[in-house]
PDB file of C-alpha atoms in Angstrom:
ATOM      1  CA  MET A   4       0.034   0.008  -0.043  1.00  0.00           C
ATOM      2  CA  ILE A   5       2.762   2.424   0.938  1.00  0.00           C
ATOM      3  CA  ALA A   6       4.816   1.290  -1.996  1.00  0.00           C
ATOM      4  CA  THR A   7       1.806   2.146  -4.298  1.00  0.00           C
ATOM      5  CA  ILE A   8       1.573   5.552  -3.043  1.00  0.00           C
ATOM      6  CA  ILE A   9       5.244   6.181  -3.233  1.00  0.00           C
ATOM      7  CA  THR A  10       5.215   4.960  -6.874  1.00  0.00           C
ATOM      8  CA  GLN A  11       2.261   7.288  -7.760  1.00  0.00           C
ATOM      9  CA  LEU A  12       4.021  10.343  -6.069  1.00  0.00           C
ATOM     10  CA  LEU A  13       7.184   9.648  -7.763  1.00  0.00           C
ATOM     11  CA  GLY A  14       5.490   9.465 -11.166  1.00  0.00           C
ATOM     12  CA  ALA A  15       3.639  12.652 -10.466  1.00  0.00           C
ATOM     13  CA  LEU A  16       6.847  14.495  -9.422  1.00  0.00           C
ATOM     14  CA  ALA A  17       8.582  13.295 -12.449  1.00  0.00           C
ATOM     15  CA  VAL A  18       5.974  14.618 -14.762  1.00  0.00           C
ATOM     16  CA  ALA A  19       6.159  17.913 -12.949  1.00  0.00           C
ATOM     17  CA  ALA A  20       9.744  18.114 -13.068  1.00  0.00           C
ATOM     18  CA  ALA A  21       9.810  17.313 -16.956  1.00  0.00           C
ATOM     19  CA  MET A  22       7.290  20.087 -17.456  1.00  0.00           C
ATOM     20  CA  MET A  23       9.551  22.487 -15.665  1.00  0.00           C
ATOM     21  CA  VAL A  24      12.409  21.324 -18.054  1.00  0.00           C
ATOM     22  CA  VAL A  25      10.392  22.365 -20.905  1.00  0.00           C
ATOM     23  CA  LEU A  26       8.821  25.687 -19.578  1.00  0.00           C
ATOM     24  CA  SER A  27      11.785  27.083 -17.679  1.00  0.00           C
ATOM     25  CA  LYS A  28      13.372  30.019 -19.446  1.00  0.00           C
ATOM     26  CA  HIS A  29      16.853  29.656 -18.374  1.00  0.00           C
ATOM     27  CA  PRO A  30      18.850  26.716 -20.077  1.00  0.00           C
ATOM     28  CA  VAL A  31      20.876  26.183 -16.784  1.00  0.00           C
ATOM     29  CA  ARG A  32      17.542  25.618 -14.818  1.00  0.00           C
ATOM     30  CA  SER A  33      16.491  23.257 -17.585  1.00  0.00           C
ATOM     31  CA  VAL A  34      19.299  21.149 -16.989  1.00  0.00           C
ATOM     32  CA  LEU A  35      18.882  21.084 -13.363  1.00  0.00           C
ATOM     33  CA  TYR A  36      15.334  20.167 -13.539  1.00  0.00           C
ATOM     34  CA  LEU A  37      16.241  17.339 -15.983  1.00  0.00           C
ATOM     35  CA  VAL A  38      18.555  16.060 -13.361  1.00  0.00           C
ATOM     36  CA  VAL A  39      15.716  15.952 -10.798  1.00  0.00           C
ATOM     37  CA  THR A  40      13.519  14.221 -13.441  1.00  0.00           C
ATOM     38  CA  PHE A  41      16.289  11.463 -13.717  1.00  0.00           C
ATOM     39  CA  PHE A  42      16.307  11.162  -9.999  1.00  0.00           C
ATOM     40  CA  PHE A  43      12.654  10.537  -9.797  1.00  0.00           C
ATOM     41  CA  ILE A  44      12.862   7.910 -12.830  1.00  0.00           C
ATOM     42  CA  SER A  45      15.644   6.317 -10.871  1.00  0.00           C
ATOM     43  CA  GLY A  46      13.376   6.085  -7.797  1.00  0.00           C
ATOM     44  CA  LEU A  47      10.623   4.515 -10.029  1.00  0.00           C
ATOM     45  CA  TYR A  48      13.152   1.858 -11.317  1.00  0.00           C
ATOM     46  CA  ILE A  49      14.051   1.097  -7.583  1.00  0.00           C
ATOM     47  CA  MET A  50      10.369   0.655  -6.890  1.00  0.00           C
ATOM     48  CA  MET A  51      10.178  -1.875  -9.726  1.00  0.00           C
ATOM     49  CA  ASN A  52      13.083  -3.677  -8.321  1.00  0.00           C
ATOM     50  CA  ALA A  53      15.529  -2.683 -11.136  1.00  0.00           C
ATOM     51  CA  GLN A  54      18.394  -1.514  -8.854  1.00  0.00           C
ATOM     52  CA  PHE A  55      21.190  -1.894 -11.378  1.00  0.00           C
ATOM     53  CA  LEU A  56      19.427   0.302 -13.980  1.00  0.00           C
ATOM     54  CA  ALA A  57      18.495   2.852 -11.218  1.00  0.00           C
ATOM     55  CA  ILE A  58      22.202   3.163 -10.243  1.00  0.00           C
ATOM     56  CA  VAL A  59      23.354   3.220 -13.994  1.00  0.00           C
ATOM     57  CA  ASN A  60      20.622   5.939 -14.637  1.00  0.00           C
ATOM     58  CA  ILE A  61      21.957   8.127 -11.841  1.00  0.00           C
ATOM     59  CA  ILE A  62      25.795   7.606 -12.789  1.00  0.00           C
ATOM     60  CA  VAL A  63      25.422   7.967 -16.449  1.00  0.00           C
ATOM     61  CA  TYR A  64      22.542  10.288 -17.034  1.00  0.00           C
ATOM     62  CA  ALA A  65      22.512  12.580 -14.011  1.00  0.00           C
ATOM     63  CA  GLY A  66      26.204  12.263 -13.467  1.00  0.00           C
ATOM     64  CA  ALA A  67      27.835  12.211 -16.897  1.00  0.00           C
ATOM     65  CA  ILE A  68      25.602  13.348 -19.665  1.00  0.00           C
ATOM     66  CA  MET A  69      24.034  16.275 -17.706  1.00  0.00           C
ATOM     67  CA  VAL A  70      27.478  17.363 -16.503  1.00  0.00           C
ATOM     68  CA  LEU A  71      28.518  17.412 -20.133  1.00  0.00           C
ATOM     69  CA  PHE A  72      25.484  19.646 -20.864  1.00  0.00           C
ATOM     70  CA  LEU A  73      26.261  21.976 -18.128  1.00  0.00           C
ATOM     71  CA  PHE A  74      29.699  22.230 -19.319  1.00  0.00           C
ATOM     72  CA  VAL A  75      28.771  23.092 -22.776  1.00  0.00           C
ATOM     73  CA  LEU A  76      26.210  25.646 -21.431  1.00  0.00           C
ATOM     74  CA  MET A  77      28.883  27.370 -19.354  1.00  0.00           C
ATOM     75  CA  LEU A  78      31.500  27.206 -22.293  1.00  0.00           C
ATOM     76  CA  LEU A  79      29.105  28.885 -24.673  1.00  0.00           C
ATOM     77  CA  ASN A  80      28.683  31.741 -22.123  1.00  0.00           C
ATOM     78  CA  LEU A  81      25.180  32.849 -23.449  1.00  0.00           C
ATOM     79  CA  ASN A  82      23.929  36.288 -22.450  1.00  0.00           C
ATOM     80  CA  LYS A  83      20.410  37.109 -21.596  1.00  0.00           C
ATOM     81  CA  ASP A  84      19.064  37.985 -25.036  1.00  0.00           C
ATOM     82  CA  ALA A  85      20.597  34.867 -26.567  1.00  0.00           C
ATOM     83  CA  GLU A  86      17.473  32.865 -25.558  1.00  0.00           C
ATOM     84  CA  PRO A  87      15.254  32.967 -28.620  1.00  0.00           C
ATOM     85  CA  LYS A  88      11.504  33.766 -28.430  1.00  0.00           C
ATOM     86  CA  THR A  89       8.772  31.386 -29.595  1.00  0.00           C
ATOM     87  CA  PRO A  90       5.925  32.768 -31.548  1.00  0.00           C
ATOM     88  CA  THR A  91       2.533  32.308 -30.069  1.00  0.00           C
ATOM     89  CA  ILE A  92       1.016  30.278 -33.205  1.00  0.00           C
ATOM     90  CA  ILE A  93       3.825  27.857 -32.472  1.00  0.00           C
ATOM     91  CA  TRP A  94       2.829  27.314 -28.896  1.00  0.00           C
ATOM     92  CA  ILE A  95      -0.787  26.757 -29.946  1.00  0.00           C
ATOM     93  CA  ILE A  96       0.037  24.331 -32.774  1.00  0.00           C
ATOM     94  CA  SER A  97       2.471  22.451 -30.524  1.00  0.00           C
ATOM     95  CA  THR A  98       0.024  22.103 -27.610  1.00  0.00           C
ATOM     96  CA  VAL A  99      -2.627  20.761 -29.996  1.00  0.00           C
ATOM     97  CA  ALA A 100      -0.047  18.400 -31.662  1.00  0.00           C
ATOM     98  CA  GLY A 101       1.225  17.196 -28.284  1.00  0.00           C
ATOM     99  CA  GLY A 102      -2.247  16.554 -26.913  1.00  0.00           C
ATOM    100  CA  ILE A 103      -3.313  14.592 -30.248  1.00  0.00           C
ATOM    101  CA  LEU A 104       0.126  12.702 -29.731  1.00  0.00           C
ATOM    102  CA  PHE A 105      -0.861  11.711 -26.279  1.00  0.00           C
ATOM    103  CA  LEU A 106      -4.285  10.620 -27.114  1.00  0.00           C
ATOM    104  CA  VAL A 107      -2.914   8.518 -30.002  1.00  0.00           C
ATOM    105  CA  LEU A 108      -0.408   6.900 -27.800  1.00  0.00           C
ATOM    106  CA  ILE A 109      -2.756   6.001 -25.030  1.00  0.00           C
ATOM    107  CA  ALA A 110      -5.371   4.695 -27.467  1.00  0.00           C
ATOM    108  CA  ALA A 111      -2.593   2.563 -29.129  1.00  0.00           C
ATOM    109  CA  LEU A 112      -1.206   1.237 -26.070  1.00  0.00           C
ATOM    110  CA  LYS A 113      -4.493   0.680 -24.153  1.00  0.00           C
ATOM    111  CA  ASP A 114      -5.472  -2.461 -26.126  1.00  0.00           C
ATOM    112  CA  ILE A 115      -1.958  -4.095 -25.930  1.00  0.00           C
ATOM    113  CA  VAL A 116      -2.066  -3.943 -22.172  1.00  0.00           C
ATOM    114  CA  LEU A 117      -5.453  -5.456 -21.945  1.00  0.00           C
ATOM    115  CA  VAL A 118      -4.616  -8.772 -23.724  1.00  0.00           C
ATOM    116  CA  SER A 119      -1.747  -9.624 -21.103  1.00  0.00           C
ATOM    117  CA  GLN A 120      -2.460 -12.097 -18.469  1.00  0.00           C
ATOM    118  CA  LYS A 121      -1.952 -10.148 -15.060  1.00  0.00           C
ATOM    119  CA  ASP A 122      -3.516  -7.154 -13.722  1.00  0.00           C
ATOM    120  CA  ASP A 123      -0.872  -6.118 -11.184  1.00  0.00           C
ATOM    121  CA  PHE A 124       2.747  -6.197 -10.938  1.00  0.00           C
ATOM    122  CA  ALA A 125       4.146  -9.564  -9.572  1.00  0.00           C
ATOM    123  CA  PRO A 126       7.909  -8.903  -9.996  1.00  0.00           C
ATOM    124  CA  ILE A 127      10.256 -11.570  -9.710  1.00  0.00           C
ATOM    125  CA  SER A 128      12.442  -9.949  -7.222  1.00  0.00           C
ATOM    126  CA  ASN A 129      15.880 -10.793  -8.428  1.00  0.00           C
ATOM    127  CA  ILE A 130      15.323  -9.728 -12.250  1.00  0.00           C
ATOM    128  CA  GLY A 131      16.866  -6.503 -11.934  1.00  0.00           C
ATOM    129  CA  LEU A 132      20.051  -7.406  -9.812  1.00  0.00           C
ATOM    130  CA  VAL A 133      23.535  -7.103 -11.197  1.00  0.00           C
ATOM    131  CA  GLU A 134      23.949 -10.884 -11.101  1.00  0.00           C
ATOM    132  CA  ASN A 135      21.115 -11.671 -13.215  1.00  0.00           C
ATOM    133  CA  LEU A 136      21.576  -8.802 -15.629  1.00  0.00           C
ATOM    134  CA  GLY A 137      25.235  -9.511 -15.969  1.00  0.00           C
ATOM    135  CA  ASN A 138      24.583 -13.148 -16.797  1.00  0.00           C
ATOM    136  CA  THR A 139      22.184 -12.083 -19.505  1.00  0.00           C
ATOM    137  CA  LEU A 140      24.559  -9.322 -20.884  1.00  0.00           C
ATOM    138  CA  PHE A 141      27.600 -11.561 -21.144  1.00  0.00           C
ATOM    139  CA  THR A 142      25.948 -14.557 -22.672  1.00  0.00           C
ATOM    140  CA  LYS A 143      22.867 -13.632 -24.718  1.00  0.00           C
ATOM    141  CA  PHE A 144      23.828  -9.975 -25.715  1.00  0.00           C
ATOM    142  CA  VAL A 145      27.738 -10.338 -25.727  1.00  0.00           C
ATOM    143  CA  VAL A 146      27.973  -9.315 -29.410  1.00  0.00           C
ATOM    144  CA  PRO A 147      25.946  -6.069 -29.171  1.00  0.00           C
ATOM    145  CA  PHE A 148      27.885  -5.227 -26.023  1.00  0.00           C
ATOM    146  CA  GLU A 149      31.259  -5.454 -27.955  1.00  0.00           C
ATOM    147  CA  ILE A 150      29.756  -3.540 -30.952  1.00  0.00           C
ATOM    148  CA  SER A 151      28.737  -0.749 -28.442  1.00  0.00           C
ATOM    149  CA  SER A 152      32.352  -0.332 -27.685  1.00  0.00           C
ATOM    150  CA  ILE A 153      33.022   0.397 -31.206  1.00  0.00           C
ATOM    151  CA  LEU A 154      30.166   2.876 -31.303  1.00  0.00           C
ATOM    152  CA  PHE A 155      31.681   4.741 -28.303  1.00  0.00           C
ATOM    153  CA  ILE A 156      35.233   4.850 -29.665  1.00  0.00           C
ATOM    154  CA  SER A 157      33.731   6.218 -32.995  1.00  0.00           C
ATOM    155  CA  ALA A 158      31.609   8.867 -30.999  1.00  0.00           C
ATOM    156  CA  MET A 159      34.649   9.735 -29.149  1.00  0.00           C
ATOM    157  CA  VAL A 160      36.883  10.311 -32.199  1.00  0.00           C
ATOM    158  CA  GLY A 161      34.152  12.144 -33.969  1.00  0.00           C
ATOM    159  CA  ALA A 162      33.499  14.456 -31.055  1.00  0.00           C
ATOM    160  CA  ILE A 163      37.156  15.358 -30.937  1.00  0.00           C
ATOM    161  CA  LEU A 164      37.378  15.780 -34.670  1.00  0.00           C
ATOM    162  CA  LEU A 165      34.381  17.927 -34.815  1.00  0.00           C
ATOM    163  CA  ALA A 166      35.097  20.306 -31.842  1.00  0.00           C
ATOM    164  CA  LYS A 167      38.760  20.706 -32.709  1.00  0.00           C
ATOM    165  CA  ARG A 168      39.383  24.151 -33.959  1.00  0.00           C
ATOM    166  CA  ASP A 169      40.672  24.403 -37.486  1.00  0.00           C
ATOM    167  CA  LYS A 170      43.705  26.774 -38.052  1.00  0.00           C
ATOM    168  CA  PRO A 171      42.291  28.828 -40.944  1.00  0.00           C
ATOM    169  CA  THR A 172      38.849  29.554 -39.215  1.00  0.00           C
ATOM    170  CA  ILE A 173      40.364  31.557 -36.472  1.00  0.00           C
ATOM    171  CA  ASP A 174      39.017  35.087 -36.802  1.00  0.00           C
TER     172      ASP A 174
ATOM    173  CA  MET B  23      13.848  -3.087  -1.354  1.00  0.00           C
ATOM    174  CA  GLY B  24      11.960  -6.339  -1.093  1.00  0.00           C
ATOM    175  CA  SER B  25       8.535  -4.827  -1.114  1.00  0.00           C
ATOM    176  CA  THR B  26       6.919  -4.520  -4.612  1.00  0.00           C
ATOM    177  CA  ALA B  27       4.538  -1.871  -5.725  1.00  0.00           C
ATOM    178  CA  THR B  28       1.108  -3.187  -6.723  1.00  0.00           C
ATOM    179  CA  VAL B  29       0.551  -0.518  -9.277  1.00  0.00           C
ATOM    180  CA  ASN B  30      -1.196  -1.323 -12.314  1.00  0.00           C
ATOM    181  CA  ILE B  31       0.696  -1.376 -15.571  1.00  0.00           C
ATOM    182  CA  ASP B  32      -1.739   1.172 -16.984  1.00  0.00           C
ATOM    183  CA  PHE B  33      -0.031   3.678 -14.682  1.00  0.00           C
ATOM    184  CA  PHE B  34       3.416   3.437 -16.245  1.00  0.00           C
ATOM    185  CA  VAL B  35       2.052   3.241 -19.825  1.00  0.00           C
ATOM    186  CA  ILE B  36       0.268   6.500 -18.961  1.00  0.00           C
ATOM    187  CA  LEU B  37       3.201   7.960 -17.204  1.00  0.00           C
ATOM    188  CA  SER B  38       5.685   7.076 -19.954  1.00  0.00           C
ATOM    189  CA  SER B  39       3.496   8.337 -22.664  1.00  0.00           C
ATOM    190  CA  LEU B  40       3.105  11.603 -20.787  1.00  0.00           C
ATOM    191  CA  LEU B  41       6.887  12.021 -20.308  1.00  0.00           C
ATOM    192  CA  PHE B  42       7.416  11.259 -24.102  1.00  0.00           C
ATOM    193  CA  VAL B  43       4.694  13.779 -25.153  1.00  0.00           C
ATOM    194  CA  ILE B  44       6.417  16.374 -22.894  1.00  0.00           C
ATOM    195  CA  GLY B  45       9.636  15.756 -24.597  1.00  0.00           C
ATOM    196  CA  ALA B  46       8.130  15.955 -27.935  1.00  0.00           C
ATOM    197  CA  PHE B  47       6.305  19.268 -27.039  1.00  0.00           C
ATOM    198  CA  GLY B  48       9.553  20.657 -25.684  1.00  0.00           C
ATOM    199  CA  VAL B  49      11.154  19.838 -29.026  1.00  0.00           C
ATOM    200  CA  MET B  50       8.341  21.831 -30.808  1.00  0.00           C
ATOM    201  CA  ILE B  51       8.275  24.782 -28.835  1.00  0.00           C
ATOM    202  CA  ARG B  52      11.892  25.609 -27.768  1.00  0.00           C
ATOM    203  CA  ARG B  53      14.398  27.270 -29.978  1.00  0.00           C
ATOM    204  CA  ASN B  54      17.469  26.823 -27.886  1.00  0.00           C
ATOM    205  CA  MET B  55      19.429  23.676 -29.411  1.00  0.00           C
ATOM    206  CA  ILE B  56      20.745  22.579 -26.054  1.00  0.00           C
ATOM    207  CA  VAL B  57      17.185  22.405 -24.572  1.00  0.00           C
ATOM    208  CA  LEU B  58      16.299  20.518 -27.731  1.00  0.00           C
ATOM    209  CA  LEU B  59      19.039  17.969 -26.988  1.00  0.00           C
ATOM    210  CA  MET B  60      17.801  17.693 -23.351  1.00  0.00           C
ATOM    211  CA  CYS B  61      14.084  17.039 -24.464  1.00  0.00           C
ATOM    212  CA  ILE B  62      15.496  14.243 -26.952  1.00  0.00           C
ATOM    213  CA  GLU B  63      17.020  12.722 -23.683  1.00  0.00           C
ATOM    214  CA  LEU B  64      13.665  13.033 -21.905  1.00  0.00           C
ATOM    215  CA  MET B  65      11.832  11.188 -24.576  1.00  0.00           C
ATOM    216  CA  LEU B  66      14.552   8.446 -24.359  1.00  0.00           C
ATOM    217  CA  ASN B  67      14.120   8.133 -20.833  1.00  0.00           C
ATOM    218  CA  ALA B  68      10.275   7.871 -21.283  1.00  0.00           C
ATOM    219  CA  VAL B  69      10.870   4.862 -23.458  1.00  0.00           C
ATOM    220  CA  ASN B  70      13.298   3.421 -20.908  1.00  0.00           C
ATOM    221  CA  LEU B  71      10.792   3.606 -18.214  1.00  0.00           C
ATOM    222  CA  LEU B  72       8.182   1.679 -20.382  1.00  0.00           C
ATOM    223  CA  PHE B  73      10.861  -0.877 -21.217  1.00  0.00           C
ATOM    224  CA  VAL B  74      11.625  -1.474 -17.449  1.00  0.00           C
ATOM    225  CA  SER B  75       7.952  -1.587 -16.251  1.00  0.00           C
ATOM    226  CA  PHE B  76       7.077  -4.292 -18.945  1.00  0.00           C
ATOM    227  CA  SER B  77      10.323  -6.095 -17.980  1.00  0.00           C
ATOM    228  CA  THR B  78       9.212  -6.262 -14.521  1.00  0.00           C
ATOM    229  CA  TYR B  79       5.747  -6.944 -15.521  1.00  0.00           C
ATOM    230  CA  TYR B  80       6.781 -10.153 -17.546  1.00  0.00           C
ATOM    231  CA  GLY B  81       9.693 -11.095 -15.514  1.00  0.00           C
ATOM    232  CA  ASN B  82      12.049 -10.971 -18.392  1.00  0.00           C
ATOM    233  CA  ALA B  83      15.529  -9.408 -18.089  1.00  0.00           C
ATOM    234  CA  ASP B  84      16.087  -8.889 -21.863  1.00  0.00           C
ATOM    235  CA  ALA B  85      14.319  -5.513 -21.792  1.00  0.00           C
ATOM    236  CA  GLN B  86      16.398  -4.166 -19.165  1.00  0.00           C
ATOM    237  CA  ILE B  87      19.677  -5.046 -21.124  1.00  0.00           C
ATOM    238  CA  PHE B  88      17.936  -3.182 -24.026  1.00  0.00           C
ATOM    239  CA  VAL B  89      17.692  -0.050 -21.754  1.00  0.00           C
ATOM    240  CA  PHE B  90      21.306  -0.384 -20.884  1.00  0.00           C
ATOM    241  CA  PHE B  91      22.163  -0.244 -24.602  1.00  0.00           C
ATOM    242  CA  ILE B  92      19.790   2.677 -24.959  1.00  0.00           C
ATOM    243  CA  ILE B  93      21.733   4.470 -22.306  1.00  0.00           C
ATOM    244  CA  VAL B  94      24.992   3.677 -24.238  1.00  0.00           C
ATOM    245  CA  VAL B  95      23.507   5.189 -27.468  1.00  0.00           C
ATOM    246  CA  ALA B  96      22.079   8.323 -25.774  1.00  0.00           C
ATOM    247  CA  ALA B  97      25.664   9.001 -24.170  1.00  0.00           C
ATOM    248  CA  ALA B  98      27.106   8.726 -27.658  1.00  0.00           C
ATOM    249  CA  GLU B  99      24.426  10.836 -29.223  1.00  0.00           C
ATOM    250  CA  ALA B 100      24.876  13.520 -26.702  1.00  0.00           C
ATOM    251  CA  THR B 101      28.622  13.698 -27.158  1.00  0.00           C
ATOM    252  CA  VAL B 102      28.314  14.045 -31.031  1.00  0.00           C
ATOM    253  CA  GLY B 103      25.406  16.216 -30.864  1.00  0.00           C
ATOM    254  CA  LEU B 104      27.080  18.715 -28.418  1.00  0.00           C
ATOM    255  CA  SER B 105      30.135  18.871 -30.444  1.00  0.00           C
ATOM    256  CA  ILE B 106      28.091  19.732 -33.619  1.00  0.00           C
ATOM    257  CA  LEU B 107      26.472  22.474 -31.623  1.00  0.00           C
ATOM    258  CA  ILE B 108      29.714  23.924 -30.574  1.00  0.00           C
ATOM    259  CA  LEU B 109      30.968  23.939 -34.081  1.00  0.00           C
ATOM    260  CA  ALA B 110      27.605  25.625 -35.227  1.00  0.00           C
ATOM    261  CA  TYR B 111      28.008  28.150 -32.480  1.00  0.00           C
ATOM    262  CA  ARG B 112      31.392  28.857 -33.557  1.00  0.00           C
ATOM    263  CA  HIS B 113      30.321  29.512 -37.225  1.00  0.00           C
ATOM    264  CA  LEU B 114      26.957  31.384 -36.393  1.00  0.00           C
ATOM    265  CA  ARG B 115      27.440  32.822 -32.906  1.00  0.00           C
ATOM    266  CA  SER B 116      24.046  31.506 -31.947  1.00  0.00           C
ATOM    267  CA  ILE B 117      22.231  28.306 -30.993  1.00  0.00           C
ATOM    268  CA  ASP B 118      18.940  29.196 -32.217  1.00  0.00           C
ATOM    269  CA  VAL B 119      17.693  26.365 -34.422  1.00  0.00           C
ATOM    270  CA  SER B 120      15.583  28.566 -36.601  1.00  0.00           C
ATOM    271  CA  ILE B 121      18.926  30.001 -37.911  1.00  0.00           C
ATOM    272  CA  PHE B 122      20.002  26.656 -38.961  1.00  0.00           C
ATOM    273  CA  ASN B 123      17.793  26.432 -42.012  1.00  0.00           C
ATOM    274  CA  LYS B 124      20.429  26.864 -44.703  1.00  0.00           C
ATOM    275  CA  LEU B 125      22.659  23.993 -45.762  1.00  0.00           C
ATOM    276  CA  LYS B 126      25.218  26.497 -47.171  1.00  0.00           C
ATOM    277  CA  GLY B 127      28.778  26.494 -45.885  1.00  0.00           C
TER     278      GLY B 127
END
């Protein structure tokens, strides 16, 4: 009972923080609200007994990627009038389009949920632990795991190559 | 945490749909390119949440491995996207996406 209330509270807070990411004017505030959103989503993972993913989510997303965003934001050193204004017609169109997208998603996913067997969660408690996930990762998914290292090294080389300052373009 | 939440799966479907729609809404209304990349991260996280909830629901670990790979791809995407952003800022002195509508050098 208490777990249900905590889960629903975490979900509501995650949605509220996500709205603040979109609506806050200052980009630094958006980054910080996104970190808060990731913490709430990690809390939801813990409530679903996916402890490993909760920790990875905090370390990789809230720890590494968001710090990268913050660093870029600080390096660009934007002043106040750099924040672009959105026209009102775009706001109206986006709100309508977002609402329609939500309706379509719910309508599409509703029937899929109804054909499954169980109504409530009956989690097998050790499914999200490191031991179980490691066994799956290094037996069944070992080839994608190795390929992801190639993806990482190509992303690293690409990032360095793109962001490197060329000699002739210095003004 | 041994106790398990007895929340209906519909709650997680609605929650992740809502997070995804908020991310898409942000991509539509914001003009700042950094905030756009952050909204894409938010959409990826909504998908991750749905993956994890169905993984718990069916008692299958494969979806959680898939979430792991999505996190890997998101990290690579953020790195390359931010370096492209720095390159664009260096050329145009702005990160307004409505300026980036010409594919001329």
